Amino acid sequence: MTAQAVPPDEHPWSEQFGITASYRALRNGIRRYYRTHYPLTHAARSTPHLNPGGGLVSPLCHEPRVAKAVIDEMLAPLRGSGRLEVLQPYRAVAVETAGDEVRSVTVTSDLRGIRANECGTEATVTISASYVIDATELGDLLPLAQVEYVTGFESRRTTGEPSAPEEAQPLNMQAVSWCFALEHVDGDHTIDRPRTYDYWRAARPDMWPGPLLGFSWPDPRTLEAAHGWLSPNPEDDPLSVVADQSKNPGTLDLWRFRRIAARRLFEPGIYASDITIINWPMIDYLEGPVFEVPDAEAAAHRQGARELSRSALYWMQTEAPRPDGGTGFPGLRLRPDVMGTDDGLAQDLYVRESRRILALETVTENDISLAVRGDAGATSYSDSVGIGMYRIDLHPSTGGDTYIDVASTPFQIPLGALLPVRVRNLLPACKNIGTTHITNGAYRLHPVEWNVGEAAGALAAFSCATGEPPQAVREKADLLSDFQALLSRRGVELAWPNVRAY
């Protein structure tokens, strides 16, 4: 929602149930922020379920800075009381371990292209703690702490999953994307021709129906050609837009798909243009993984993803087909202020999969697939620490695989998936839990990651308070009952009501 600039992907019941109370507070806070600080029209201000962008992908498409402001507001009492210190932006560079425990983590500042005047000075800090939670996008602490983990595709022999390959493919990972924000205004705002533009202009992945830089791609469910169109600043009524939860775009209005500011929801003249986020199939970077390879190779792939995104923009500005029969949209203009960067790209990559711990409980396709589970519903876990729902949605991968899109059933998050098989005091808090490459496609979405992180934080606090390690919380019935009661009091739902799969 912030550094990667991706509006939330959510299940269709998110306005009613199926998310944690704190995630709901975040969503409510975003809407309240707009009503308090933005000059909305009367109709927009009066809309209970305000969608500031009127985007199709979510009922709550919004600007990254607003999510950041609300998160900062939620953290303010903890920071003000001295119970929380935030170091930003930092990355882990070393971990000290003793036996099966992490003793300390050393972090260093890392600007990653963010505006230097917002980042402070370089520093290296060593942090010691009873429990360490890894909430990094790539599971950075796992190799540093020598935690057992997996990457990429597991083999079907290992997981028994229908969609898994026969042999493990640890470097075959979902595409990453470097998102950016655009508006459309008068004038020619064409960027300099990217150095690698000719390469990307000629690229046509094997599974693609045409050039990668184009408005056609494989439909995730049928793998037939799907098509989109670009028509900036439509004269629509953003309040009538219904978020498309089907994620099955036979034809797709690309401008409105991830639009984060709909100008007609604000008083006239406030926004010269809508603002939309470009996170479309054409910027899915498939050339290679950005982790588990040598640093120079990872850096080259990160740079390649940036070049692809800039090439996609240049193509749109100069060659993309227009509804009027012409070509090129020179009025498309980057919004670096919206991204908080100098070059207009997001502060960091949009990452779809991570290193994943070898866990005491691993969720497989056989636990949540509708085709496998049918009317029985997803596997029920006595140690549930939350719930989630999303189709198993995997983008094309670095190994040349096309989309994998499998209907799933509303599922639970087992505590065992947060517990490494060996290390006692490190907890995963996002996409690095005990899922497989396949089920990561369902567990990787915004509200599920939030629930995982909330459960990990609550578990660390519970273990500190009781003196019992996380593994004991799962093993001892009385401790597990007390912990689940604590989660319930916090507003974490542990089981689904009777809802349909999709």
mmCIF file with all atom_site columns, N, CA, C and O in Angstrom, residues 51 56 61 151 180 217 263:
data_model
loop_
_atom_site.group_PDB
_atom_site.id
_atom_site.type_symbol
_atom_site.label_atom_id
_atom_site.label_alt_id
_atom_site.label_comp_id
_atom_site.label_asym_id
_atom_site.label_entity_id
_atom_site.label_seq_id
_atom_site.pdbx_PDB_ins_code
_atom_site.Cartn_x
_atom_site.Cartn_y
_atom_site.Cartn_z
_atom_site.occupancy
_atom_site.B_iso_or_equiv
_atom_site.pdbx_formal_charge
_atom_site.auth_seq_id
_atom_site.auth_comp_id
_atom_site.auth_asym_id
_atom_site.auth_atom_id
_atom_site.pdbx_PDB_model_num
ATOM 1  N N  . ASN A 1 51  ? -14.513 4.903   -2.167  1.00 0.00 ? 51  ASN A N  1
ATOM 2  C CA . ASN A 1 51  ? -13.378 4.373   -2.913  1.00 0.00 ? 51  ASN A CA 1
ATOM 3  C C  . ASN A 1 51  ? -12.713 5.560   -3.605  1.00 0.00 ? 51  ASN A C  1
ATOM 4  O O  . ASN A 1 51  ? -13.144 5.972   -4.680  1.00 0.00 ? 51  ASN A O  1
ATOM 5  N N  . LEU A 1 56  ? -11.147 -0.453  -10.128 1.00 0.00 ? 56  LEU A N  1
ATOM 6  C CA . LEU A 1 56  ? -11.869 -1.701  -10.327 1.00 0.00 ? 56  LEU A CA 1
ATOM 7  C C  . LEU A 1 56  ? -11.318 -2.842  -9.476  1.00 0.00 ? 56  LEU A C  1
ATOM 8  O O  . LEU A 1 56  ? -12.027 -3.792  -9.182  1.00 0.00 ? 56  LEU A O  1
ATOM 9  N N  . CYS A 1 61  ? -9.238  1.928   -3.353  1.00 0.00 ? 61  CYS A N  1
ATOM 10 C CA . CYS A 1 61  ? -8.028  2.342   -4.076  1.00 0.00 ? 61  CYS A CA 1
ATOM 11 C C  . CYS A 1 61  ? -7.680  3.760   -3.635  1.00 0.00 ? 61  CYS A C  1
ATOM 12 O O  . CYS A 1 61  ? -8.516  4.660   -3.707  1.00 0.00 ? 61  CYS A O  1
ATOM 13 N N  . THR A 1 151 ? 12.370  -21.985 -1.654  1.00 0.00 ? 151 THR A N  1
ATOM 14 C CA . THR A 1 151 ? 12.029  -20.939 -2.614  1.00 0.00 ? 151 THR A CA 1
ATOM 15 C C  . THR A 1 151 ? 11.475  -21.589 -3.870  1.00 0.00 ? 151 THR A C  1
ATOM 16 O O  . THR A 1 151 ? 11.693  -22.780 -4.132  1.00 0.00 ? 151 THR A O  1
ATOM 17 N N  . PHE A 1 180 ? 4.312   2.300   -11.052 1.00 0.00 ? 180 PHE A N  1
ATOM 18 C CA . PHE A 1 180 ? 4.456   3.752   -11.097 1.00 0.00 ? 180 PHE A CA 1
ATOM 19 C C  . PHE A 1 180 ? 3.080   4.377   -11.254 1.00 0.00 ? 180 PHE A C  1
ATOM 20 O O  . PHE A 1 180 ? 2.098   3.697   -11.590 1.00 0.00 ? 180 PHE A O  1
ATOM 21 N N  . TRP A 1 217 ? -2.692  -10.080 -23.192 1.00 0.00 ? 217 TRP A N  1
ATOM 22 C CA . TRP A 1 217 ? -1.955  -10.965 -22.289 1.00 0.00 ? 217 TRP A CA 1
ATOM 23 C C  . TRP A 1 217 ? -2.766  -12.246 -22.123 1.00 0.00 ? 217 TRP A C  1
ATOM 24 O O  . TRP A 1 217 ? -3.939  -12.308 -22.529 1.00 0.00 ? 217 TRP A O  1
ATOM 25 N N  . ARG A 1 263 ? -10.664 12.122  -10.235 1.00 0.00 ? 263 ARG A N  1
ATOM 26 C CA . ARG A 1 263 ? -10.779 13.585  -10.118 1.00 0.00 ? 263 ARG A CA 1
ATOM 27 C C  . ARG A 1 263 ? -12.204 14.047  -9.861  1.00 0.00 ? 263 ARG A C  1
ATOM 28 O O  . ARG A 1 263 ? -12.430 15.065  -9.204  1.00 0.00 ? 263 ARG A O  1
#
